[in-house]
XYZ file of C-alpha atoms in Angstrom:
673
model
C -50.155 -137.468 27.143
C -46.507 -136.384 27.007
C -44.026 -139.084 26.162
C -41.735 -140.211 29.021
C -38.468 -139.514 27.152
C -39.393 -136.026 26.310
C -40.312 -135.303 29.874
C -37.018 -136.685 31.108
C -35.089 -134.584 28.643
C -37.014 -131.530 29.518
C -36.469 -132.136 33.219
C -32.740 -132.423 32.660
C -32.688 -129.165 30.852
C -34.581 -127.447 33.636
C -32.305 -128.912 36.239
C -29.260 -127.731 34.320
C -30.644 -124.213 34.168
C -31.537 -124.287 37.810
C -28.061 -125.390 38.666
C -26.572 -122.577 36.637
C -28.831 -120.018 38.275
C -27.869 -121.326 41.707
C -24.204 -120.951 40.817
C -24.831 -117.440 39.608
C -26.677 -116.552 42.748
C -23.872 -117.943 44.852
C -21.394 -115.794 42.918
C -23.501 -112.722 43.431
C -23.756 -113.368 47.131
C -20.018 -113.777 47.401
C -19.515 -110.543 45.436
C -21.895 -108.704 47.692
C -20.139 -109.916 50.740
C -16.785 -108.757 49.334
C -18.295 -105.429 48.388
C -19.643 -104.965 51.884
C -16.255 -105.706 53.300
C -14.597 -103.208 50.966
C -17.206 -100.562 51.752
C -16.688 -101.070 55.425
C -12.954 -100.739 54.888
C -13.343 -97.526 52.848
C -15.715 -96.020 55.383
C -13.238 -96.820 58.075
C -10.439 -95.156 56.093
C -12.511 -92.062 55.323
C -13.569 -91.769 58.901
C -9.977 -91.954 59.961
C -8.994 -89.331 57.314
C -11.777 -87.019 58.375
C -10.698 -87.283 61.909
C -7.139 -86.523 61.044
C -8.189 -83.616 58.745
C -10.201 -82.065 61.517
C -7.265 -82.342 63.790
C -5.051 -80.689 61.148
C -7.551 -77.911 60.555
C -7.830 -77.252 64.230
C -4.084 -76.911 64.294
C -3.555 -74.824 61.044
C -6.344 -72.199 61.212
C -4.975 -70.424 64.310
C -1.545 -70.356 62.709
C -2.987 -68.928 59.470
C -4.869 -66.234 61.295
C -1.808 -65.297 63.225
C 0.253 -65.131 60.014
C -2.375 -62.956 58.344
C -2.307 -60.562 61.245
C 1.429 -60.415 61.063
C 1.318 -59.624 57.341
C -1.210 -56.855 57.932
C 0.966 -55.422 60.631
C 3.939 -55.543 58.272
C 2.019 -53.672 55.546
C 0.920 -51.032 58.019
C 4.466 -50.581 59.156
C 5.662 -50.196 55.547
C 2.948 -47.682 54.777
C 3.718 -45.768 57.912
C 7.383 -45.669 57.058
C 6.569 -44.519 53.493
C 4.289 -41.795 54.781
C 6.928 -40.753 57.257
C 9.505 -40.572 54.475
C 7.064 -38.522 52.357
C 6.264 -36.170 55.235
C 9.906 -35.864 56.194
C 10.699 -34.978 52.534
C 8.509 -31.868 52.836
C 10.685 -30.726 55.722
C 13.720 -31.068 53.463
C 12.208 -29.383 50.371
C 13.513 -25.934 51.290
C 17.025 -27.265 51.736
C 16.944 -29.506 48.672
C 15.687 -26.749 46.368
C 17.762 -23.889 47.741
C 20.571 -24.116 45.211
C 18.345 -24.458 42.162
C 16.104 -21.590 43.262
C 19.061 -19.322 43.952
C 20.658 -20.058 40.576
C 17.396 -19.304 38.766
C 15.651 -20.881 35.780
C 17.961 -19.636 33.065
C 19.055 -22.479 30.829
C 17.151 -25.192 32.727
C 13.534 -24.160 32.815
C 12.072 -27.673 32.980
C 14.227 -28.594 35.979
C 13.388 -25.304 37.649
C 9.629 -25.742 37.154
C 9.864 -29.280 38.584
C 11.622 -27.802 41.600
C 8.901 -25.170 41.992
C 6.292 -27.936 41.802
C 7.935 -29.671 44.802
C 7.861 -26.456 46.782
C 4.242 -25.890 45.835
C 3.280 -29.367 47.074
C 5.116 -28.701 50.354
C 3.172 -25.490 50.799
C -0.089 -27.325 50.214
C 0.907 -30.070 52.725
C 1.773 -27.699 55.525
C -1.317 -25.592 54.870
C -3.507 -28.690 55.148
C -1.729 -30.501 57.978
C 0.348 -28.073 59.982
C -0.597 -24.472 59.199
C 1.222 -23.140 62.263
C 4.550 -24.732 61.521
C 7.542 -22.501 60.760
C 8.293 -24.724 57.775
C 5.170 -23.357 56.060
C 6.583 -19.838 56.089
C 9.893 -21.147 54.825
C 8.473 -22.954 51.811
C 6.070 -20.088 51.137
C 8.998 -17.683 51.007
C 10.873 -20.098 48.767
C 7.832 -20.368 46.455
C 7.506 -16.585 46.211
C 11.207 -16.299 45.493
C 10.902 -18.909 42.781
C 7.942 -17.057 41.263
C 9.860 -13.763 41.320
C 12.751 -15.380 39.501
C 10.355 -16.822 36.923
C 8.881 -13.372 36.380
C 12.403 -11.977 36.101
C 13.268 -14.695 33.588
C 10.116 -13.831 31.636
C 11.078 -10.163 31.561
C 14.719 -10.965 30.842
C 14.098 -13.264 27.889
C 11.397 -11.001 26.481
C 13.634 -7.934 26.771
C 16.739 -9.732 25.539
C 15.156 -11.066 22.363
C 12.672 -8.277 21.596
C 14.592 -6.401 18.922
C 13.181 -3.792 16.521
C 12.200 -5.313 13.188
C 14.758 -4.222 10.553
C 13.332 -1.653 8.093
C 14.162 -3.864 5.102
C 12.046 -6.689 6.526
C 9.192 -4.286 7.217
C 9.317 -2.982 3.651
C 9.301 -6.551 2.357
C 6.330 -7.351 4.582
C 4.243 -4.392 3.437
C 5.404 -4.433 -0.168
C 6.940 -7.629 -1.407
C 8.949 -8.179 -4.549
C 7.820 -6.200 -7.600
C 8.949 -9.001 -9.923
C 6.723 -11.610 -8.313
C 3.315 -12.044 -9.895
C 1.886 -13.629 -6.757
C 2.880 -11.808 -3.607
C 3.779 -13.976 -0.649
C 3.243 -12.822 2.902
C 6.517 -12.178 4.687
C 6.455 -13.715 8.161
C 8.004 -11.568 10.873
C 9.800 -13.612 13.519
C 9.846 -11.517 16.679
C 11.409 -14.089 19.028
C 13.676 -17.120 18.503
C 11.720 -20.359 18.739
C 13.537 -21.614 21.854
C 13.017 -18.334 23.703
C 9.392 -18.208 22.577
C 8.700 -21.685 23.963
C 10.306 -20.739 27.295
C 8.237 -17.566 27.478
C 5.044 -19.478 26.644
C 5.881 -22.057 29.310
C 6.573 -19.418 31.977
C 3.410 -17.545 31.024
C 1.308 -20.684 31.366
C 2.828 -21.418 34.794
C 2.293 -17.852 36.034
C -1.320 -17.963 34.912
C -2.079 -21.361 36.475
C 0.042 -21.292 39.630
C 1.480 -17.806 39.998
C -1.871 -16.101 40.457
C -0.247 -12.947 39.125
C -1.054 -10.780 36.101
C 1.913 -8.421 36.438
C 3.768 -10.318 33.734
C 1.094 -9.175 31.245
C 1.994 -5.566 32.025
C 5.648 -6.447 31.518
C 4.750 -8.061 28.201
C 2.854 -5.112 26.734
C 5.470 -2.619 27.979
C 8.369 -4.481 26.368
C 6.543 -5.273 23.142
C 5.060 -1.774 22.946
C 8.546 -0.303 23.079
C 9.707 -2.761 20.431
C 6.788 -1.874 18.138
C 7.417 1.847 18.501
C 11.156 1.434 17.900
C 10.479 -0.627 14.768
C 8.333 2.137 13.266
C 10.815 4.845 14.283
C 13.604 2.771 12.756
C 11.679 2.610 9.483
C 11.218 6.381 9.553
C 14.928 6.919 10.211
C 15.735 4.495 7.389
C 13.758 6.689 5.006
C 15.507 9.845 6.154
C 18.998 8.393 5.875
C 18.417 6.768 2.494
C 16.724 9.882 1.156
C 19.499 12.144 2.392
C 22.066 9.841 0.789
C 20.121 9.801 -2.472
C 19.859 13.581 -2.454
C 23.644 13.897 -2.038
C 24.657 11.352 -4.650
C 21.861 11.686 -7.179
C 20.962 15.040 -8.792
C 17.938 13.329 -10.274
C 16.260 13.558 -6.892
C 15.670 17.241 -7.562
C 13.707 16.521 -10.703
C 12.187 13.147 -9.870
C 10.753 14.082 -6.533
C 7.881 11.671 -6.735
C 10.133 8.630 -6.537
C 10.311 6.639 -3.333
C 13.696 7.186 -1.704
C 14.050 3.549 -0.743
C 15.381 0.720 -2.851
C 12.060 -1.076 -2.781
C 8.799 0.758 -2.894
C 5.852 -1.029 -1.354
C 3.423 -2.255 -3.975
C 0.285 -1.226 -2.149
C -2.635 0.362 -3.981
C -1.940 4.012 -4.636
C 1.660 3.958 -3.408
C 3.291 4.398 -6.775
C 1.431 7.658 -7.453
C 0.920 9.036 -3.976
C 3.559 11.710 -4.408
C 3.180 12.388 -8.114
C 3.129 16.123 -8.666
C 2.799 16.982 -4.979
C 4.876 20.141 -4.766
C 4.499 23.664 -3.568
C 3.396 26.238 -6.100
C 5.699 28.753 -4.435
C 7.919 30.892 -6.644
C 11.569 31.762 -6.127
C 10.792 34.416 -3.548
C 10.408 31.657 -0.971
C 14.077 30.711 -1.244
C 15.132 27.063 -1.317
C 11.644 25.789 -2.064
C 12.881 22.741 -3.941
C 14.933 21.515 -1.022
C 11.999 22.009 1.310
C 9.721 20.144 -1.068
C 12.144 17.210 -1.164
C 12.158 17.025 2.617
C 8.381 17.306 2.631
C 8.005 14.464 0.127
C 10.295 12.307 2.248
C 8.157 12.991 5.315
C 4.952 12.191 3.424
C 6.369 8.995 1.962
C 7.764 8.004 5.336
C 4.433 8.597 7.095
C 2.499 6.596 4.511
C 4.855 3.651 4.873
C 4.770 3.904 8.675
C 0.975 3.644 8.601
C 1.177 0.403 6.608
C 4.026 -0.805 8.796
C 1.938 -0.224 11.922
C -0.905 -2.360 10.569
C 1.408 -5.196 9.530
C 3.428 -5.113 12.756
C 0.307 -4.852 14.923
C -1.174 -7.895 13.202
C 2.056 -9.774 13.781
C 2.138 -8.671 17.429
C -1.384 -9.926 17.972
C -0.496 -13.309 16.499
C 2.474 -13.512 18.901
C 0.387 -12.317 21.828
C -2.221 -15.050 21.390
C 0.466 -17.667 22.072
C 1.630 -16.057 25.306
C -1.267 -14.176 26.927
C -4.442 -15.922 28.228
C -7.386 -15.553 25.878
C -9.553 -13.407 28.157
C -6.690 -10.903 28.580
C -5.551 -10.756 24.947
C -7.664 -7.827 23.697
C -6.896 -5.605 26.679
C -3.173 -6.378 26.557
C -3.095 -5.774 22.803
C -4.913 -2.469 23.273
C -2.249 -1.347 25.747
C 0.570 -2.690 23.575
C -0.258 -0.637 20.480
C -1.112 2.627 22.241
C 2.321 4.271 22.157
C 3.004 3.575 18.475
C -0.575 4.439 17.483
C -0.555 7.684 19.499
C 2.738 8.712 17.883
C 1.293 8.104 14.412
C -1.873 10.033 15.256
C 0.206 12.864 16.738
C 2.273 13.028 13.583
C -0.958 13.128 11.580
C -2.233 15.961 13.777
C 1.037 17.814 13.174
C 0.534 17.442 9.426
C -2.975 18.876 9.823
C -1.642 21.754 11.946
C 1.034 22.500 9.353
C -1.633 22.523 6.632
C -3.821 24.812 8.767
C -0.932 27.254 9.228
C -0.208 27.135 5.499
C -3.849 27.949 4.755
C -3.636 30.929 7.097
C -0.627 32.080 5.046
C -2.741 31.530 1.891
C -0.328 28.800 0.790
C -3.076 26.468 -0.354
C -0.722 24.187 -2.221
C 0.462 22.853 1.136
C -2.841 21.028 1.477
C -1.660 18.709 -1.291
C 0.515 17.013 1.325
C -2.689 15.777 2.940
C -4.090 14.132 -0.197
C -1.704 11.146 -0.532
C -1.800 10.605 3.225
C -5.578 10.820 3.434
C -6.020 8.517 0.456
C -3.708 5.964 2.017
C -5.401 6.221 5.414
C -8.792 5.538 3.819
C -7.370 2.631 1.812
C -5.796 1.212 4.962
C -8.825 1.787 7.205
C -10.414 -1.666 6.576
C -7.170 -3.344 7.689
C -7.037 -0.963 10.650
C -10.571 -1.864 11.681
C -9.878 -5.591 11.484
C -6.590 -5.258 13.349
C -8.100 -3.142 16.148
C -11.199 -5.279 16.500
C -11.900 -5.878 20.165
C -9.905 -2.889 21.419
C -11.449 0.013 23.309
C -13.731 2.413 21.439
C -11.272 5.254 22.063
C -8.589 3.244 20.266
C -10.807 2.329 17.330
C -11.923 5.947 16.854
C -8.436 7.445 16.551
C -7.990 6.748 12.847
C -11.551 7.794 11.845
C -11.060 11.007 13.840
C -7.803 11.718 12.004
C -9.452 11.016 8.639
C -12.337 13.357 9.511
C -9.918 16.120 10.553
C -7.944 15.733 7.335
C -11.107 15.810 5.234
C -12.287 18.940 7.053
C -9.026 20.847 6.684
C -8.703 19.634 3.086
C -12.221 20.820 2.205
C -11.504 24.139 3.906
C -8.329 24.544 1.860
C -10.147 23.727 -1.375
C -12.892 26.250 -0.706
C -10.494 28.968 0.411
C -8.316 28.288 -2.616
C -11.326 28.844 -4.880
C -12.078 32.099 -3.051
C -8.446 33.205 -3.257
C -8.501 32.727 -7.035
C -11.533 34.961 -7.210
C -10.167 37.620 -4.840
C -6.493 37.679 -5.828
C -5.677 41.432 -5.924
C -5.003 43.216 -9.198
C -1.438 44.355 -8.578
C -0.056 46.315 -11.496
C 3.558 45.454 -10.678
C 2.670 41.765 -10.697
C 1.219 41.821 -14.204
C 3.397 40.387 -17.003
C 4.635 43.238 -19.181
C 4.485 41.094 -22.305
C 0.933 39.871 -21.727
C 1.953 36.268 -21.193
C 0.268 33.748 -18.862
C -0.234 35.119 -15.360
C 1.302 33.294 -12.419
C -2.164 32.976 -10.887
C -3.328 31.032 -13.951
C -0.414 28.616 -14.013
C -0.644 28.055 -10.263
C -4.383 27.473 -10.367
C -4.153 25.026 -13.273
C -1.238 23.201 -11.671
C -3.231 22.883 -8.458
C -6.240 21.501 -10.324
C -4.078 19.101 -12.352
C -2.612 17.705 -9.170
C -6.118 17.015 -7.900
C -6.501 14.515 -10.749
C -4.286 12.018 -8.927
C -6.606 12.279 -5.939
C -10.042 12.654 -7.531
C -11.816 10.286 -5.172
C -10.076 11.770 -2.130
C -10.813 15.382 -3.129
C -14.413 14.514 -3.994
C -14.846 12.813 -0.627
C -13.431 15.909 1.081
C -16.051 18.079 -0.563
C -18.794 15.527 0.079
C -17.881 15.331 3.774
C -18.906 18.967 4.164
C -22.284 18.516 2.511
C -25.191 18.746 4.940
C -27.762 17.252 2.574
C -29.154 13.802 3.233
C -27.673 12.542 -0.020
C -24.204 13.388 1.235
C -24.563 11.187 4.276
C -24.105 8.115 2.127
C -22.398 9.637 -0.869
C -21.320 7.502 -3.769
C -18.207 7.850 -5.868
C -20.372 9.349 -8.627
C -21.749 11.934 -6.205
C -18.270 12.968 -5.072
C -17.061 13.061 -8.698
C -19.850 15.472 -9.599
C -18.961 17.634 -6.608
C -15.333 17.741 -7.721
C -16.406 18.583 -11.276
C -18.531 21.446 -9.990
C -15.662 22.630 -7.798
C -13.174 22.719 -10.687
C -15.683 24.591 -12.821
C -16.117 27.061 -9.981
C -12.345 27.606 -9.753
C -12.161 28.120 -13.515
C -15.036 30.602 -13.329
C -13.348 32.493 -10.505
C -10.101 32.488 -12.461
C -11.798 33.837 -15.578
C -13.474 36.604 -13.589
C -10.213 37.568 -11.910
C -8.288 37.557 -15.187
C -10.891 39.874 -16.712
C -10.402 42.274 -13.821
C -6.624 42.009 -13.976
C -6.628 42.727 -17.707
C -8.089 46.157 -16.983
C -4.698 47.128 -15.556
C -3.375 47.301 -19.138
C -4.046 50.639 -20.783
C -3.551 49.180 -24.258
C -6.699 47.236 -25.290
C -4.569 45.105 -27.646
C -2.243 44.029 -24.859
C -5.299 43.356 -22.718
C -6.621 41.085 -25.475
C -3.245 39.322 -25.865
C -3.107 38.758 -22.109
C -6.589 37.268 -21.929
C -5.980 35.241 -25.080
C -2.775 33.739 -23.652
C -4.409 32.867 -20.358
C -7.573 31.405 -21.884
C -5.533 29.429 -24.382
C -3.232 28.153 -21.628
C -6.255 27.069 -19.581
C -7.848 25.258 -22.524
C -4.627 23.502 -23.567
C -3.979 22.457 -19.973
C -7.504 21.101 -19.653
C -7.110 19.153 -22.891
C -3.700 17.718 -22.011
C -4.995 16.312 -18.752
C -8.212 14.615 -17.696
C -9.535 17.902 -16.358
C -11.617 18.489 -19.462
C -13.417 15.152 -18.994
C -13.871 15.811 -15.294
C -15.382 19.266 -15.817
C -17.570 17.851 -18.590
C -19.297 15.640 -16.015
C -21.371 18.664 -15.005
C -20.536 21.263 -17.705
C -20.270 19.737 -21.158
C -19.735 23.002 -23.086
C -16.666 24.200 -21.217
C -14.353 23.492 -24.178
C -16.473 25.409 -26.700
C -16.837 28.266 -24.215
C -13.080 28.719 -23.981
C -12.677 28.509 -27.754
C -15.227 31.295 -28.117
C -13.372 33.386 -25.548
C -10.064 32.825 -27.338
C -11.550 33.771 -30.716
C -13.149 36.833 -29.185
C -9.830 38.041 -27.777
C -8.103 37.442 -31.129
C -10.691 39.695 -32.726
C -10.155 42.288 -29.987
C -6.449 42.196 -30.701
C -6.946 42.544 -34.430
C -8.845 45.779 -33.848
C -5.533 47.347 -32.814
C -4.494 47.156 -36.473
C -7.427 49.241 -37.630
C -5.424 52.407 -36.982
C -2.947 51.047 -39.530
C -5.317 49.666 -42.127
C -7.770 52.603 -41.898
C -5.182 54.699 -43.719
C -5.367 52.303 -46.636
C -9.099 52.633 -47.217
C -10.511 54.519 -50.171
C -12.226 56.933 -47.860
C -11.184 60.565 -48.628
C -9.086 59.500 -51.615
C -10.091 61.819 -54.481
C -11.356 60.397 -57.720
C -8.888 60.984 -60.506
C -7.911 59.902 -63.966
C -4.402 58.580 -64.714
C -2.101 61.443 -65.643
C -4.382 63.998 -64.024
C -2.560 66.557 -61.950
C -3.715 66.492 -58.346
C -4.441 69.479 -56.285
C -2.267 70.233 -53.274
C -5.022 69.163 -50.921
C -5.451 65.862 -52.721
C -1.716 65.194 -52.750
C -1.602 65.921 -49.044
C -4.369 63.415 -48.380
C -2.343 60.641 -50.062
C 0.822 61.718 -48.267
C -1.024 61.610 -44.942
C -2.293 58.138 -45.705
C 1.204 56.839 -46.452
C 2.570 58.618 -43.412
C -0.182 57.311 -41.159
C 0.296 53.788 -42.410
C 4.083 53.869 -42.028
C 4.036 55.379 -38.576
C 1.247 53.095 -37.385
C 2.981 50.004 -38.752
C 6.304 50.935 -37.183
C 4.729 51.786 -33.865
C 2.679 48.607 -33.617
C 5.561 46.378 -34.701
C 7.880 48.045 -32.233
C 5.413 47.678 -29.346
C 4.004 44.255 -30.167
C 7.390 42.724 -30.873
C 7.915 42.755 -27.087
C 4.600 41.040 -26.392
C 4.389 37.270 -26.052
C 2.189 34.541 -27.440
C 3.849 31.382 -26.048
C 1.704 28.959 -28.045
C 3.516 28.606 -31.406
C 0.414 27.410 -33.198
C -1.604 30.372 -31.988
C 1.271 32.769 -32.626
C 1.667 31.638 -36.218
C -2.097 31.764 -36.811
C -2.391 35.299 -35.460
C 0.577 36.486 -37.521
C -0.736 34.836 -40.668
C -4.201 36.298 -40.253
C -2.750 39.743 -39.650
C -0.370 39.466 -42.610
C -3.245 38.557 -44.873
C -5.415 41.482 -43.784
C -2.672 44.131 -43.777
C -0.825 42.882 -46.846
C -3.968 42.632 -48.972
C -5.075 46.125 -47.958
C -1.592 47.552 -48.522
C -1.215 45.935 -51.935
C -4.590 47.287 -53.011
C -3.648 50.737 -51.778
C -0.297 50.688 -53.607
C -1.963 49.520 -56.784
C -4.453 52.367 -56.581
C -1.698 54.919 -56.028
C 0.739 53.442 -58.541
C 0.052 55.932 -61.352
C -0.532 58.952 -59.124
C 2.149 61.583 -58.898
C 1.621 62.964 -55.417
C 5.230 63.756 -54.502
C 8.646 64.413 -55.970
C 10.165 62.016 -53.376
C 7.982 58.860 -53.497
C 10.580 56.806 -51.552
C 9.976 59.132 -48.596
C 6.417 57.854 -48.331
C 6.576 54.483 -49.988
C 9.011 53.050 -47.421
C 7.975 49.411 -47.382
C 7.245 46.842 -49.992
C 4.402 44.390 -49.198
C 6.991 41.692 -48.564
C 8.721 43.905 -46.011
C 5.425 44.544 -44.264
C 4.871 40.798 -44.009
C 8.376 40.305 -42.641
C 7.727 42.956 -39.988
C 4.484 41.241 -38.970
C 6.339 37.910 -38.817
C 8.532 39.444 -36.110
C 5.588 40.217 -33.842
C 5.735 38.531 -30.392
C 9.431 37.848 -30.832
C 11.755 39.708 -28.465
C 14.805 38.213 -30.181
C 13.913 39.743 -33.545
């Protein structure tokens, strides 16, 4: 049972809590009532706002739509006005551009092209929108006029600035400075940079908008003329400088191989192209030296013009690629180079014709003019082929055809020269009276020596005429062997002809001296040059063969002295004892021997003094050998007859002392003695 006090206390506590909860509940109820009132107020406000907003919206939306329509109408009006202005501008293009078109593009190309662009747009507008309007014809005419003036400007600038390249620049381009170890390419500037850019710009416009290729014809015609004039100017430069050198420098007559210009191009073969190239003509042809000088100038000039053509053509192609559309470049270049190339080929044909005429006159030395040219053409051919790559076949074949013609005429001249050496007539009046070297020998050797500078060229000439399969792809060794065989053939023909010519001499001794001189001259000439090595390629014993021939002719000559020395032999001399008196017949035999010796010695010395042995070494050797033979025999004879009394007047028969005999022999082959 719970105590009464505790229950009362507990009841009070519960009542206090209940009271508090009732107060809290009352507060919550009051709060809820206030919240309901506020909510109702807010709902009322929102409802009022919504109502007003709907009213506003109903009022604003029609206004907005109307404003939007007005703005759209305004934009359409602006666009229409802009289009009208644009369209109207096309109707004024002809008038607006009239002055600029009439004045042309000179000096203001960019402005002019902008003007043409306006006209072009007007043409396109009228064609698309009003093809029947008269304005279309007007702007079309203005466009064509503008295009014509652009073409005229293209021609004008190209013509105005296309000047021949000065010869000095060409020579620098193909040669360079001799003192420079590393040669630098000389750039040829054909057009000023400003003019070039204008021409490129006009070309591009004509290609894209002009729809006209006539300007390409204008280009190749103008540049073709410039190229041809440049080469002709170089040729004239050679002639003038050479003529001036010939007037002011006597050395030109003796140093004919030198290039007549201040700077000689340092291309392979140039420095020796003209070495020794001269006619073998004698004085009967008149001013041969002067003609040879002119000929050398022409050869040198032609060789340089060939190199100049290659260099200038390469430069022209580089210029052309900047101006002419790619798919027209090869054809335009082909047309551009034709005139200059044809002139060079024609000049080459003229050289061949001149050589052919010379061969018909049996002037085979004239073919030597072809050798330096042919060698240079073959050296230049790779550059030619690269430069002409892409041109027509007829253009590419011009140089090979010229080379083939030169090789053919050169081979013909070589073969006919060999035949002429063999068949040169034995004219008595043309034989040297003193038995010296025949003109045929010196000419033949000189001709062969001059081939040394052109061994590969001459060998190729001969190889080009070979029909064997090996000749179709001949090597340098093959052509060298052919040339060796050819030279040996010429020498053989010369030897045969000299043997026949020698028969003209009635005196066998003079015949021997003549053959000796010629064989010795041939051998010495072979040894002094590379001919001996060249012949030895196919005939190794040629040197020993000539030495045998020379020795044989010396022996033939020495036989002429037998009619002198035979009188000194012991044959028919009677045997006797010193102091024995000789019979008349025996005395007469000794007298006849003295007389025969004296007369023979005097006769031979008188005759042979006028003969010639130009080689001092050979002359001294022959004299010495003859002195030894005659002097020894004469001394022995005198010693045998010393104690014989065969005459009362011994001085009548014993005319010469041995020393005098030797002195007389020392005067052989000496017309001044």
